[in-house]
XYZ file of C-alpha atoms in Angstrom:
776
model
C 32.733 113.037 -127.576
C 33.274 115.558 -125.008
C 31.832 115.016 -121.814
C 29.202 117.993 -121.788
C 28.021 116.565 -125.190
C 27.586 113.155 -123.899
C 25.850 114.628 -120.768
C 23.452 116.901 -122.848
C 22.536 113.796 -125.183
C 21.734 111.506 -122.215
C 19.405 114.171 -120.791
C 17.837 114.799 -123.979
C 17.329 111.044 -124.612
C 16.069 110.524 -121.138
C 13.564 113.291 -121.472
C 12.417 111.801 -124.754
C 12.205 108.357 -123.013
C 9.652 109.598 -120.314
C 6.977 111.047 -122.786
C 4.123 109.063 -124.217
C 5.480 106.601 -126.818
C 8.864 107.639 -126.091
C 10.204 104.131 -125.571
C 9.403 103.218 -129.087
C 10.688 106.333 -130.540
C 14.122 105.872 -128.666
C 14.577 102.326 -129.917
C 13.594 103.330 -133.348
C 16.241 106.137 -133.263
C 18.942 104.077 -131.680
C 18.376 101.123 -134.134
C 18.667 103.540 -137.150
C 15.938 102.548 -139.762
C 13.613 99.934 -139.189
C 11.409 100.772 -142.187
C 12.510 97.632 -143.993
C 15.330 96.648 -146.548
C 18.653 95.310 -146.168
C 19.841 97.720 -143.122
C 16.702 96.497 -141.166
C 17.524 92.913 -141.908
C 21.092 93.443 -140.877
C 20.076 95.193 -137.598
C 17.595 92.250 -136.769
C 20.576 90.167 -136.815
C 22.832 92.393 -134.466
C 21.671 90.938 -131.259
C 24.432 92.696 -129.321
C 23.111 95.993 -130.388
C 19.517 94.780 -129.297
C 20.854 93.862 -125.938
C 22.549 97.103 -125.440
C 19.442 99.059 -126.068
C 17.552 96.902 -123.662
C 20.004 97.454 -120.907
C 19.703 101.442 -121.584
C 15.998 101.024 -121.089
C 16.506 99.098 -117.975
C 18.557 101.732 -116.319
C 16.882 104.522 -114.766
C 17.589 107.964 -115.815
C 18.996 110.657 -113.190
C 15.928 113.193 -113.806
C 13.374 110.663 -113.084
C 11.647 111.236 -109.525
C 11.631 107.661 -108.207
C 12.485 104.182 -109.525
C 8.845 103.083 -109.171
C 7.727 106.056 -111.061
C 9.992 105.230 -113.931
C 8.899 101.780 -114.033
C 5.088 102.649 -113.907
C 5.841 104.882 -117.131
C 8.072 102.709 -119.221
C 6.763 99.204 -118.424
C 3.580 99.392 -120.459
C 5.452 100.815 -123.349
C 8.039 97.867 -123.277
C 5.173 95.516 -123.240
C 3.828 97.224 -126.273
C 7.178 96.532 -128.020
C 6.009 92.750 -128.205
C 2.994 93.645 -130.358
C 4.696 95.601 -133.285
C 2.988 94.424 -136.488
C 5.878 95.313 -138.903
C 7.309 91.912 -139.658
C 10.902 92.953 -140.322
C 11.155 95.608 -137.286
C 9.179 93.079 -135.004
C 12.361 90.874 -134.357
C 14.492 93.810 -133.333
C 11.494 95.198 -130.880
C 10.757 91.779 -129.444
C 14.374 91.169 -128.928
C 14.932 94.543 -127.206
C 11.443 94.091 -125.117
C 12.581 90.782 -123.777
C 16.282 91.843 -122.935
C 14.681 94.869 -120.925
C 12.208 92.692 -119.218
C 14.941 89.888 -118.054
C 17.350 92.678 -116.926
C 14.819 94.471 -115.009
C 13.632 90.910 -113.300
C 17.325 90.469 -112.494
C 17.900 94.058 -111.093
C 14.449 94.933 -109.566
C 12.554 91.799 -109.092
C 9.615 93.318 -106.952
C 9.061 96.125 -109.286
C 9.216 93.756 -112.278
C 6.945 91.583 -110.835
C 4.393 94.250 -110.257
C 4.763 96.366 -113.371
C 5.816 93.674 -116.069
C 4.986 90.242 -115.267
C 1.775 90.543 -113.623
C 0.346 92.898 -116.457
C 1.657 90.277 -118.946
C 0.027 87.460 -117.323
C -3.247 89.235 -116.325
C -5.342 87.612 -119.043
C -4.611 84.036 -117.763
C -4.842 84.963 -114.131
C -8.384 86.581 -114.499
C -9.674 83.154 -115.103
C -7.528 81.221 -112.811
C -8.923 79.439 -109.808
C -7.386 81.675 -107.438
C -9.049 84.801 -109.007
C -12.184 85.868 -107.085
C -14.984 86.382 -109.985
C -17.533 88.894 -109.188
C -20.381 86.644 -110.278
C -23.097 89.105 -109.524
C -21.827 91.567 -111.903
C -21.503 88.881 -114.826
C -24.165 86.776 -116.578
C -23.831 83.548 -117.962
C -22.047 83.524 -121.366
C -20.157 86.793 -120.369
C -16.868 86.811 -122.094
C -13.875 87.047 -119.583
C -11.083 86.934 -121.906
C -11.533 88.111 -125.647
C -10.007 85.887 -128.265
C -7.535 88.528 -129.374
C -6.395 89.203 -125.860
C -5.838 85.416 -124.862
C -3.913 84.810 -128.186
C -1.750 87.772 -127.820
C -1.054 86.859 -123.992
C 0.049 83.543 -124.900
C 2.509 84.792 -127.756
C 3.883 87.123 -125.377
C 4.665 84.608 -122.701
C 6.192 82.224 -125.399
C 8.541 85.371 -126.404
C 9.531 86.212 -122.992
C 9.801 82.796 -121.211
C 10.856 80.429 -123.931
C 12.563 82.604 -126.380
C 14.026 84.564 -123.772
C 15.164 81.487 -122.109
C 15.897 82.859 -118.485
C 15.199 80.213 -115.798
C 15.469 82.501 -112.860
C 13.325 81.673 -109.718
C 11.250 84.869 -110.321
C 10.321 83.956 -113.807
C 9.692 80.395 -112.967
C 7.306 81.252 -110.076
C 5.333 83.641 -111.962
C 4.741 81.292 -114.736
C 3.969 78.513 -112.399
C 0.903 80.368 -111.172
C -0.736 80.061 -114.600
C 0.368 76.820 -115.893
C -3.042 75.228 -114.985
C -4.714 77.661 -117.181
C -2.096 77.119 -120.043
C -2.710 73.176 -119.724
C -6.494 73.647 -119.800
C -5.726 75.887 -123.051
C -3.426 73.442 -124.418
C -5.905 70.337 -123.548
C -8.675 72.331 -125.422
C -6.792 73.317 -128.323
C -5.587 69.532 -128.816
C -9.230 68.679 -129.300
C -9.881 71.558 -131.827
C -8.322 73.315 -134.530
C -6.406 76.138 -132.849
C -3.054 77.549 -133.352
C -2.632 77.992 -129.609
C -1.830 74.126 -129.342
C 1.925 74.607 -130.195
C 2.661 77.492 -128.182
C 1.039 76.105 -124.988
C 2.864 72.885 -125.533
C 6.295 74.911 -125.943
C 5.383 77.003 -122.715
C 4.740 73.701 -120.710
C 7.672 71.780 -122.006
C 9.938 74.485 -121.205
C 8.789 74.875 -117.701
C 9.099 71.264 -117.001
C 12.591 71.416 -118.526
C 13.945 74.312 -116.611
C 12.385 73.934 -113.370
C 13.877 71.713 -110.416
C 12.678 67.997 -110.567
C 10.567 68.572 -107.490
C 9.098 71.606 -108.944
C 8.257 69.876 -112.079
C 6.894 66.873 -110.326
C 4.681 69.204 -108.232
C 3.304 71.028 -111.197
C 2.462 67.502 -113.068
C 0.635 66.336 -109.924
C -1.406 69.332 -109.997
C -2.166 69.222 -113.703
C -3.254 65.622 -113.125
C -5.594 66.698 -110.228
C -3.438 64.733 -107.781
C -2.653 67.965 -105.730
C -3.510 71.596 -105.723
C -0.067 73.357 -105.939
C -1.130 75.030 -109.136
C -4.227 76.804 -109.744
C -6.147 75.623 -112.534
C -8.982 77.169 -114.684
C -11.902 78.536 -112.700
C -14.580 75.822 -112.484
C -17.193 78.629 -113.664
C -14.888 79.338 -116.652
C -15.321 77.668 -120.047
C -13.588 77.672 -123.057
C -14.992 78.105 -126.685
C -13.527 77.894 -130.027
C -12.758 81.606 -131.308
C -13.676 82.958 -134.852
C -10.280 83.456 -135.777
C -8.542 80.185 -134.852
C -7.878 81.028 -131.210
C -9.967 80.632 -128.067
C -12.284 82.598 -125.834
C -12.950 82.200 -122.051
C -16.434 82.764 -121.166
C -18.557 82.521 -117.978
C -20.230 78.911 -118.132
C -23.848 78.668 -118.637
C -25.742 76.572 -115.826
C -27.186 73.385 -117.410
C -30.406 71.631 -116.113
C -29.392 68.039 -117.568
C -27.527 66.382 -115.034
C -26.686 63.714 -117.367
C -25.153 66.076 -119.875
C -23.199 67.823 -117.069
C -21.719 64.406 -116.109
C -20.974 63.590 -119.589
C -19.040 66.835 -119.959
C -17.366 66.435 -116.882
C -16.091 62.855 -117.605
C -15.035 63.913 -121.183
C -13.102 66.943 -119.851
C -11.357 64.754 -117.319
C -10.510 61.985 -119.990
C -9.152 64.765 -122.304
C -6.909 66.368 -119.611
C -5.356 62.953 -118.961
C -4.643 62.281 -122.572
C -3.342 65.560 -122.950
C -0.938 65.094 -119.921
C 0.089 61.571 -121.396
C 0.973 63.278 -124.721
C 2.918 66.118 -122.924
C 4.930 63.452 -120.967
C 5.781 61.756 -124.089
C 7.981 64.585 -124.842
C 9.656 64.448 -121.489
C 11.157 60.727 -121.573
C 14.835 61.655 -122.360
C 14.667 63.695 -119.256
C 13.601 61.115 -117.082
C 10.595 63.117 -115.886
C 7.901 60.790 -117.596
C 9.525 57.790 -115.619
C 9.464 59.700 -112.254
C 5.939 60.499 -112.558
C 4.823 56.992 -113.709
C 6.664 55.584 -110.651
C 4.785 58.385 -108.515
C 1.435 57.184 -109.905
C 2.205 53.570 -109.034
C 3.271 54.300 -105.728
C 0.195 56.420 -105.255
C -1.945 53.487 -106.506
C -0.545 51.290 -103.846
C -1.164 53.819 -101.142
C -4.492 54.546 -102.225
C -5.515 51.002 -102.274
C -3.958 50.604 -98.732
C -6.369 53.458 -97.408
C -9.077 52.141 -99.100
C -8.722 48.668 -97.451
C -7.985 50.186 -94.073
C -10.966 52.668 -94.226
C -14.588 51.338 -93.443
C -17.183 51.579 -96.068
C -19.895 53.788 -94.751
C -22.368 52.741 -97.316
C -22.653 49.291 -95.780
C -22.505 50.761 -92.364
C -25.862 52.498 -91.086
C -23.883 54.259 -88.463
C -21.639 56.063 -91.057
C -21.830 59.827 -90.900
C -22.476 62.068 -94.037
C -18.578 63.263 -93.882
C -17.307 59.794 -93.666
C -19.542 58.873 -96.836
C -17.986 62.084 -98.567
C -14.334 60.855 -97.752
C -15.054 57.612 -98.776
C -16.336 58.986 -102.334
C -13.288 61.227 -102.403
C -11.012 58.304 -101.935
C -12.785 56.345 -104.395
C -12.586 59.176 -107.099
C -8.818 59.506 -106.247
C -8.189 55.837 -106.758
C -10.147 55.891 -110.171
C -8.140 58.920 -111.281
C -4.700 57.154 -110.328
C -5.952 54.088 -112.282
C -6.744 56.146 -115.163
C -3.469 57.785 -115.248
C -1.399 54.485 -115.002
C -3.530 52.904 -117.723
C -2.897 55.808 -120.092
C 0.674 56.002 -119.049
C 1.161 52.439 -119.965
C -0.602 52.988 -123.420
C 0.817 56.187 -124.415
C 4.323 56.211 -123.105
C 6.764 53.951 -124.969
C 9.236 51.652 -123.481
C 11.901 53.994 -123.124
C 10.228 55.678 -120.277
C 12.866 54.693 -117.798
C 16.036 56.437 -118.491
C 18.435 54.670 -116.033
C 18.841 51.844 -113.379
C 17.535 54.114 -110.636
C 14.181 54.577 -112.283
C 13.969 50.971 -112.944
C 14.748 50.131 -109.328
C 12.059 52.434 -108.315
C 9.552 51.083 -110.610
C 10.219 47.516 -109.344
C 10.285 48.538 -105.651
C 6.762 50.093 -106.408
C 5.341 46.765 -107.807
C 7.201 44.391 -105.300
C 6.040 46.645 -102.427
C 2.424 46.278 -103.529
C 2.615 42.713 -104.135
C 4.198 42.230 -100.361
C 1.008 44.290 -99.119
C -1.461 43.211 -101.137
C -0.777 39.212 -102.333
C -2.804 38.364 -105.327
C -6.322 37.239 -103.885
C -9.709 37.278 -105.000
C -11.202 38.347 -108.558
C -8.273 40.580 -109.280
C -5.658 37.883 -108.682
C -4.847 37.017 -112.208
C -4.010 40.610 -113.120
C -2.025 41.238 -109.737
C 0.044 37.879 -110.628
C 0.619 39.074 -114.197
C 1.836 42.453 -113.063
C 4.285 40.771 -110.509
C 5.529 38.295 -113.106
C 6.299 41.297 -115.421
C 8.263 42.944 -112.694
C 10.239 39.861 -111.643
C 10.851 39.001 -115.395
C 12.113 42.476 -115.785
C 14.691 42.029 -113.091
C 15.696 38.558 -114.315
C 16.212 40.163 -117.689
C 18.375 42.912 -116.114
C 20.438 40.211 -114.319
C 20.704 38.002 -117.303
C 22.515 40.595 -119.460
C 19.733 42.744 -121.191
C 21.662 45.646 -119.586
C 25.349 46.077 -118.810
C 25.551 46.452 -115.130
C 28.427 47.986 -113.323
C 29.024 47.774 -109.426
C 27.170 50.907 -108.931
C 24.088 49.386 -110.518
C 24.155 46.471 -108.373
C 24.484 48.777 -105.301
C 21.149 50.300 -106.605
C 19.518 46.800 -107.216
C 20.393 45.906 -103.667
C 17.566 48.036 -102.545
C 15.266 45.280 -103.710
C 16.712 42.754 -101.589
C 14.594 43.234 -98.447
C 11.408 43.148 -100.632
C 12.407 39.965 -102.266
C 13.147 38.445 -99.040
C 9.803 39.416 -97.858
C 8.210 37.952 -101.071
C 9.990 34.709 -100.697
C 8.352 34.330 -97.313
C 4.993 35.641 -97.515
C 3.879 35.230 -101.117
C 1.252 32.457 -101.423
C 2.507 31.117 -104.673
C 5.682 28.724 -104.084
C 7.184 29.299 -107.356
C 6.987 33.041 -106.881
C 8.610 32.436 -103.688
C 11.465 30.420 -105.292
C 11.968 32.878 -107.958
C 12.144 35.899 -105.476
C 14.885 33.895 -103.466
C 16.907 33.205 -106.539
C 16.755 36.585 -107.505
C 17.864 37.766 -104.009
C 20.871 35.376 -104.313
C 21.836 36.730 -107.855
C 21.721 40.199 -106.747
C 23.705 39.857 -103.761
C 26.312 38.013 -105.576
C 26.346 40.426 -108.372
C 25.242 37.813 -110.883
C 28.203 35.457 -110.229
C 25.560 32.646 -108.903
C 22.552 32.716 -110.975
C 19.990 29.858 -110.444
C 18.370 28.184 -113.196
C 14.828 29.905 -112.586
C 16.636 33.240 -113.063
C 17.955 32.031 -116.551
C 14.396 30.869 -117.460
C 12.849 34.189 -116.507
C 15.339 36.165 -118.430
C 14.828 34.046 -121.607
C 10.907 34.738 -121.273
C 11.484 38.332 -120.206
C 7.710 39.363 -119.862
C 6.229 35.692 -120.955
C 4.567 33.429 -118.514
C 6.308 29.785 -118.546
C 6.208 26.799 -116.206
C 8.747 27.295 -113.389
C 8.312 31.226 -113.439
C 6.392 33.257 -111.056
C 4.170 34.207 -113.898
C 2.522 30.901 -114.006
C -0.277 31.161 -111.567
C -3.214 28.966 -110.494
C -5.433 31.987 -111.004
C -4.519 32.373 -114.604
C -7.385 33.217 -117.060
C -9.333 30.026 -118.193
C -8.781 28.699 -121.624
C -5.209 30.204 -121.925
C -3.034 27.754 -124.244
C -0.136 26.532 -122.203
C 3.381 27.970 -122.997
C 6.037 25.233 -123.787
C 9.010 25.205 -121.830
C 11.857 22.983 -120.847
C 10.943 20.764 -117.740
C 11.539 22.354 -114.290
C 13.776 19.368 -113.070
C 16.054 20.125 -116.100
C 16.104 24.006 -115.580
C 17.301 23.431 -111.874
C 20.451 22.240 -112.915
C 21.240 24.312 -115.501
C 23.059 27.761 -115.354
C 21.493 30.830 -117.091
C 20.954 30.494 -120.687
C 19.794 33.683 -122.666
C 17.890 33.425 -125.923
C 19.971 33.468 -128.779
C 20.476 36.678 -130.649
C 19.340 37.572 -134.109
C 23.001 37.452 -135.088
C 23.952 34.118 -133.621
C 24.855 31.591 -136.433
C 24.820 28.529 -134.169
C 22.200 27.119 -131.623
C 22.579 27.922 -128.205
C 24.168 25.134 -126.263
C 21.386 24.724 -123.645
C 18.471 25.026 -126.034
C 16.993 21.920 -127.565
C 15.000 21.662 -130.709
C 11.294 21.338 -129.878
C 9.026 18.452 -131.097
C 6.319 19.092 -133.386
C 4.010 18.836 -130.769
C 5.602 21.844 -128.938
C 5.856 23.805 -132.395
C 2.028 23.398 -132.585
C 1.561 24.714 -129.002
C 3.975 27.644 -129.862
C 1.659 28.304 -132.926
C -1.364 28.207 -130.810
C 0.090 30.725 -128.426
C 0.929 33.205 -130.951
C -2.790 33.771 -131.120
C -3.048 34.149 -127.383
C -5.136 37.141 -126.044
C -2.608 37.880 -123.454
C 0.197 40.095 -125.096
C 3.012 38.771 -123.055
C 2.079 35.355 -123.695
C 1.627 35.989 -127.516
C 5.099 37.940 -127.432
C 6.990 35.071 -125.698
C 5.643 32.476 -128.312
C 6.576 34.865 -131.154
C 10.087 35.019 -129.608
C 10.445 31.438 -129.289
C 9.377 30.811 -132.890
C 12.041 33.366 -133.970
C 14.644 31.719 -131.951
C 13.720 28.304 -133.801
C 14.310 29.793 -137.156
C 17.826 31.130 -135.875
C 18.653 27.526 -134.847
C 17.725 25.984 -138.369
C 15.095 23.844 -136.495
C 13.957 21.399 -139.369
C 10.226 21.393 -138.304
C 10.162 25.363 -138.201
C 11.995 25.379 -141.680
C 9.535 22.916 -143.121
C 6.615 25.244 -141.849
C 8.280 28.564 -142.804
C 5.208 29.751 -144.948
C 2.933 29.071 -141.644
C 5.433 30.881 -139.547
C 5.458 33.933 -141.979
C 1.670 34.189 -142.018
C 1.730 34.132 -138.099
C 4.160 36.851 -138.015
C 2.474 38.871 -140.513
C -0.963 38.674 -138.650
C 0.913 39.693 -135.269
C 2.619 42.667 -137.058
C -0.998 44.286 -137.091
C -1.085 43.832 -133.236
C -1.200 47.320 -131.111
C 0.861 46.003 -128.523
C 4.534 47.263 -129.219
C 6.282 44.087 -127.521
C 4.202 41.846 -129.588
C 4.629 43.497 -132.996
C 8.412 44.312 -132.272
C 8.454 40.416 -131.800
C 6.745 39.684 -134.865
C 9.127 42.137 -136.953
C 12.038 40.294 -135.482
C 10.794 36.917 -136.500
C 10.088 38.192 -140.133
C 13.581 39.592 -140.221
C 14.993 36.429 -139.202
C 12.942 34.238 -141.630
C 13.701 36.602 -144.602
C 17.390 36.691 -144.182
C 17.435 32.645 -144.228
C 15.181 32.573 -147.229
C 15.220 36.184 -148.837
C 14.220 34.608 -152.391
C 10.995 33.308 -151.030
C 10.114 35.736 -148.347
C 11.146 39.085 -149.721
C 8.485 39.043 -152.745
C 5.652 38.342 -150.278
C 6.835 41.349 -147.971
C 7.168 43.492 -151.137
C 3.743 42.452 -152.036
C 2.285 43.321 -148.712
C 4.051 46.654 -148.566
C 2.951 47.765 -151.949
C -0.722 46.844 -151.182
C -2.845 50.075 -151.245
C -5.142 50.874 -148.268
C -8.819 50.450 -148.817
C -12.169 51.376 -147.013
C -11.838 52.636 -143.497
C -8.930 50.805 -142.555
C -6.548 53.362 -144.159
C -4.824 54.513 -141.048
C -4.219 50.879 -139.710
C -3.054 49.861 -143.152
C -0.575 52.831 -143.260
C 0.913 51.803 -139.800
C 1.237 47.987 -140.968
C 2.985 48.998 -144.043
C 5.425 51.306 -141.940
C 6.136 48.270 -139.755
C 6.595 46.175 -142.765
C 9.103 48.810 -144.090
C 11.024 48.376 -141.095
C 11.143 44.626 -141.570
C 12.317 45.256 -145.061
C 15.373 47.397 -143.653
C 16.222 44.844 -141.182
C 16.297 42.218 -144.019
C 18.650 44.595 -146.175
C 21.085 45.065 -143.267
C 21.120 41.472 -142.448
C 21.671 40.578 -146.414
C 24.781 42.850 -146.643
C 26.234 42.527 -150.135
C 23.619 40.183 -151.060
C 21.191 42.871 -151.227
C 22.321 43.737 -154.756
C 20.317 41.062 -156.492
C 17.147 42.280 -154.742
C 17.855 46.129 -155.582
C 15.275 47.090 -158.018
C 12.105 45.722 -156.441
C 13.377 47.218 -153.015
C 13.689 50.751 -154.735
C 10.586 50.415 -156.532
C 8.565 49.614 -153.435
C 9.770 52.570 -151.621
C 9.267 54.995 -154.419
C 5.704 53.735 -154.679
C 5.465 54.378 -150.946
C 6.608 57.758 -151.369
C 3.661 58.621 -153.446
C 1.082 57.026 -150.791
C -1.632 59.585 -149.644
C -0.729 58.934 -145.991
C 2.164 61.462 -145.025
C 3.626 59.455 -142.507
C 4.106 56.477 -144.873
C 5.733 58.845 -147.486
C 7.951 60.039 -145.096
C 8.984 56.602 -144.000
C 9.475 55.156 -147.285
C 11.927 58.145 -148.079
C 13.718 57.542 -144.971
C 13.929 53.827 -146.039
C 15.107 55.031 -149.605
C 17.912 56.927 -148.241
C 19.228 53.846 -145.983
C 18.852 51.540 -148.788
C 21.058 53.872 -150.802
C 23.739 53.685 -148.014
C 23.536 49.761 -147.972
C 23.794 49.579 -151.647
C 27.040 51.676 -151.519
C 25.149 54.254 -153.699
C 25.432 51.841 -156.755
C 21.771 52.516 -157.975
C 22.409 52.099 -161.732
C 19.751 53.293 -164.181
C 17.441 53.844 -161.317
C 19.162 56.902 -160.195
C 17.260 58.884 -162.628
C 13.723 57.955 -161.184
C 14.955 58.454 -157.570
C 16.152 62.018 -158.151
C 12.822 62.805 -160.162
C 10.604 61.355 -157.133
C 12.771 63.160 -154.652
C 12.907 66.554 -156.557
C 9.005 66.371 -157.083
C 8.212 65.452 -153.275
C 10.767 68.372 -152.065
C 8.970 70.984 -154.376
C 5.365 69.992 -154.059
C 4.483 67.759 -151.087
C 2.132 69.799 -148.733
C 3.661 68.139 -145.408
C 6.727 69.385 -144.023
C 8.155 66.136 -142.719
C 7.843 64.600 -146.021
C 9.565 67.552 -147.827
C 12.181 67.232 -144.946
C 12.670 63.438 -145.857
C 13.132 64.146 -149.306
C 15.818 66.560 -148.952
C 17.462 64.320 -146.356
C 17.971 61.608 -149.062
C 19.923 64.124 -151.172
C 22.016 64.798 -148.305
C 22.619 61.075 -147.903
C 23.425 60.551 -151.550
C 25.800 63.622 -151.535
C 27.552 62.726 -148.300
C 27.820 59.016 -149.202
C 29.229 59.591 -152.754
C 31.654 62.408 -151.757
C 34.433 62.450 -154.358
C 32.426 60.143 -156.803
C 29.421 62.619 -156.898
C 30.324 64.119 -160.150
C 30.875 60.697 -161.788
C 27.764 59.003 -160.279
C 25.476 62.000 -160.496
C 26.650 63.690 -163.558
C 23.457 63.479 -165.303
C 21.272 64.812 -162.496
C 23.595 67.091 -160.466
C 22.208 70.292 -161.820
C 18.758 69.116 -161.169
C 19.803 68.342 -157.552
C 21.773 71.764 -157.273
C 18.678 73.756 -158.464
C 16.547 71.781 -156.092
C 18.538 72.664 -153.112
C 18.716 76.299 -154.046
C 15.106 76.521 -154.403
C 14.454 74.788 -150.788
C 17.019 77.181 -149.262
C 15.174 80.309 -150.684
C 11.646 79.020 -150.835
C 10.961 76.487 -147.942
C 9.033 77.562 -144.722
C 10.179 74.507 -142.459
C 13.624 75.504 -140.991
C 14.699 71.782 -140.440
C 14.355 71.322 -144.078
C 16.225 74.345 -144.864
C 19.054 73.025 -142.808
C 19.180 69.720 -144.486
C 19.521 71.713 -147.953
C 22.066 74.027 -146.512
C 23.993 70.858 -145.498
C 23.632 69.369 -148.644
C 25.005 72.148 -150.487
C 28.022 72.389 -148.530
C 28.714 68.737 -149.137
C 28.199 69.566 -152.818
C 30.477 72.586 -152.644
C 33.177 70.588 -151.015
C 32.890 67.754 -153.401
C 33.088 69.790 -156.537
C 35.995 71.840 -155.254
C 37.742 68.804 -154.491
C 37.386 67.755 -158.090
C 37.960 70.993 -159.675
C 41.090 71.848 -157.303
C 42.737 68.645 -156.243
C 45.407 68.877 -153.711
C 48.740 69.670 -155.111
C 51.232 67.121 -154.454
C 55.131 66.953 -154.656
C 56.529 63.984 -156.071
C 60.156 63.061 -157.629
C 60.494 61.668 -160.926
C 63.593 60.482 -162.498
C 63.444 60.706 -166.445
C 66.217 58.783 -168.440
C 66.934 61.047 -171.464
C 67.700 59.143 -174.680
């Protein structure tokens, strides 16, 4: 176009842009038809066009008086683009608004903070602890943030920060100022039925992932009430359930009942701790959960040291009121740290540590506590058990549980001073000896490994005579854990527990006498989880070694393992699962029918949830047995498939999804030779994928189809010829009608596998071959 025409069009466009409602009018005009239909759908997918429009809006026109005046007129209209109700055009306008906001934040951070981010976050900042509420103008129960405004604000933050995914310092800093309110809202939504739970969780996880590790740790400490870097919800503000599934923030009403106020405060703190632990359970892969856990352990040691050093004003008549308040604050902080450590131990799995650095920091925190406060007094048993767990972990790492490199030993050498101090100052002589042996093993990079290290590595977290976990202050009534005599272990090199795949006994493991086996069976019911898990591991090793006494009592062993599968401690029930799998692989014809009967037993009464969890654990046992049997699984094909098909119709959604997942893996182990049961499998999968109310179950059903098509490959038209049309119709139905994005993705992958297989059959690759024909 000629220059004069472009100049005139730009002038008219800028003039229209500065009028009321001009931004939306200009965007609609540039995007050409957002009323609906195929053109709007195509425009919604054209991200480059939306980005170009956003950059145009971020540029100040020449006829505008000042840059700040332009921002003052345009920014409220840009925020209004986030609230377009038309579902088809909303994606375009949100994309334009997000791009414009991020561009302005990069080019003019101060003006963007004033005219965009502050109005965007205003509802959350209004009820923040940093805000100054005019209490004299408000009455108790007055609404500070209405439900619609709060829900719209949270959704706008999700669109701009999480969907926009720009981790600049300006955006992270502005979001950090309201994270305390967002966390309170997340904790409130977790305890109630609210649609705000998922967006609040996404916002918190996005910040913890994108921010620097120091910044994320500071935020976590603030959310845990260990520091005040992030302002939280104002103490006089209260969250209430909204009528539309959201939440409303009101001014808290004063209560005259002190007991009720105390109960509400304690319940709120407990809820915050549980919500924080659940949030950290999603941050384990990044290592953030492990770092925070280690920080809590160090904090616990520091608080305990301060508590011992400070006098107790309550028992000193000369203590002032200020000293009494400081003592109460220390006690409250100590209880909070104890609550955090306890909740993290229960709620975060054993994958909390992602590298050897975190393992070393964890061990250093525990060993430093043991050096500073040796096990004495009424808490000696717990302190000794904690120290035994830490030293058992060191021994397990050195004993081959982790493949160590030279750089890993350089990290572990930081523990050497602590181990040396422990070997000199700890009151228990057995602990001193083990600490000295561990120090030697670390310094020699495992080349010299005394017998105590091997024994501790074998028991890992269990307590045995000759290992530091055996303490004179142990709990009374605890059954003794059998072990090889200490005199023999001194002269032995390290000997690890035989794995599940070893076919012959370990050269340094002797078969226990019947009395020792009875002691193991008694220890399998020990109230202490480490002792119980160690006994179960020893029983499993006896099965692997084909101990005659263990094989004679295989029914008793199976009963012991099955009862321990129901235990809530992960280390206990995983040890029981391993024992059942080993026992079943040795005698499948006797054990498998018992396991299948337990797996198919329906839940009754109030134990439905616990029964479903136990059945899922038994499903894991059945899959381990299937892997161990290999080709011999064919003779147990039909009862296994029938059990998983029945589990796919269970009322519990998690069990249905687990059964379908096991069914898909079983098909792979069978080589997809399902025989006449293929019709039942496909009918079950089709019905679930079409009608099940839970998205995770539908996703698992479609995944079974993907596994079948991918595994059969070229044979898909032969094996599935009777049901191939039904599976194709199912996948097309899922692609067009399913709401869950992951399920749709599985279906699309299955259609691609099916298309590739059918094309390969219909159009085989042409090969040139040379033939010699002898004519008569």
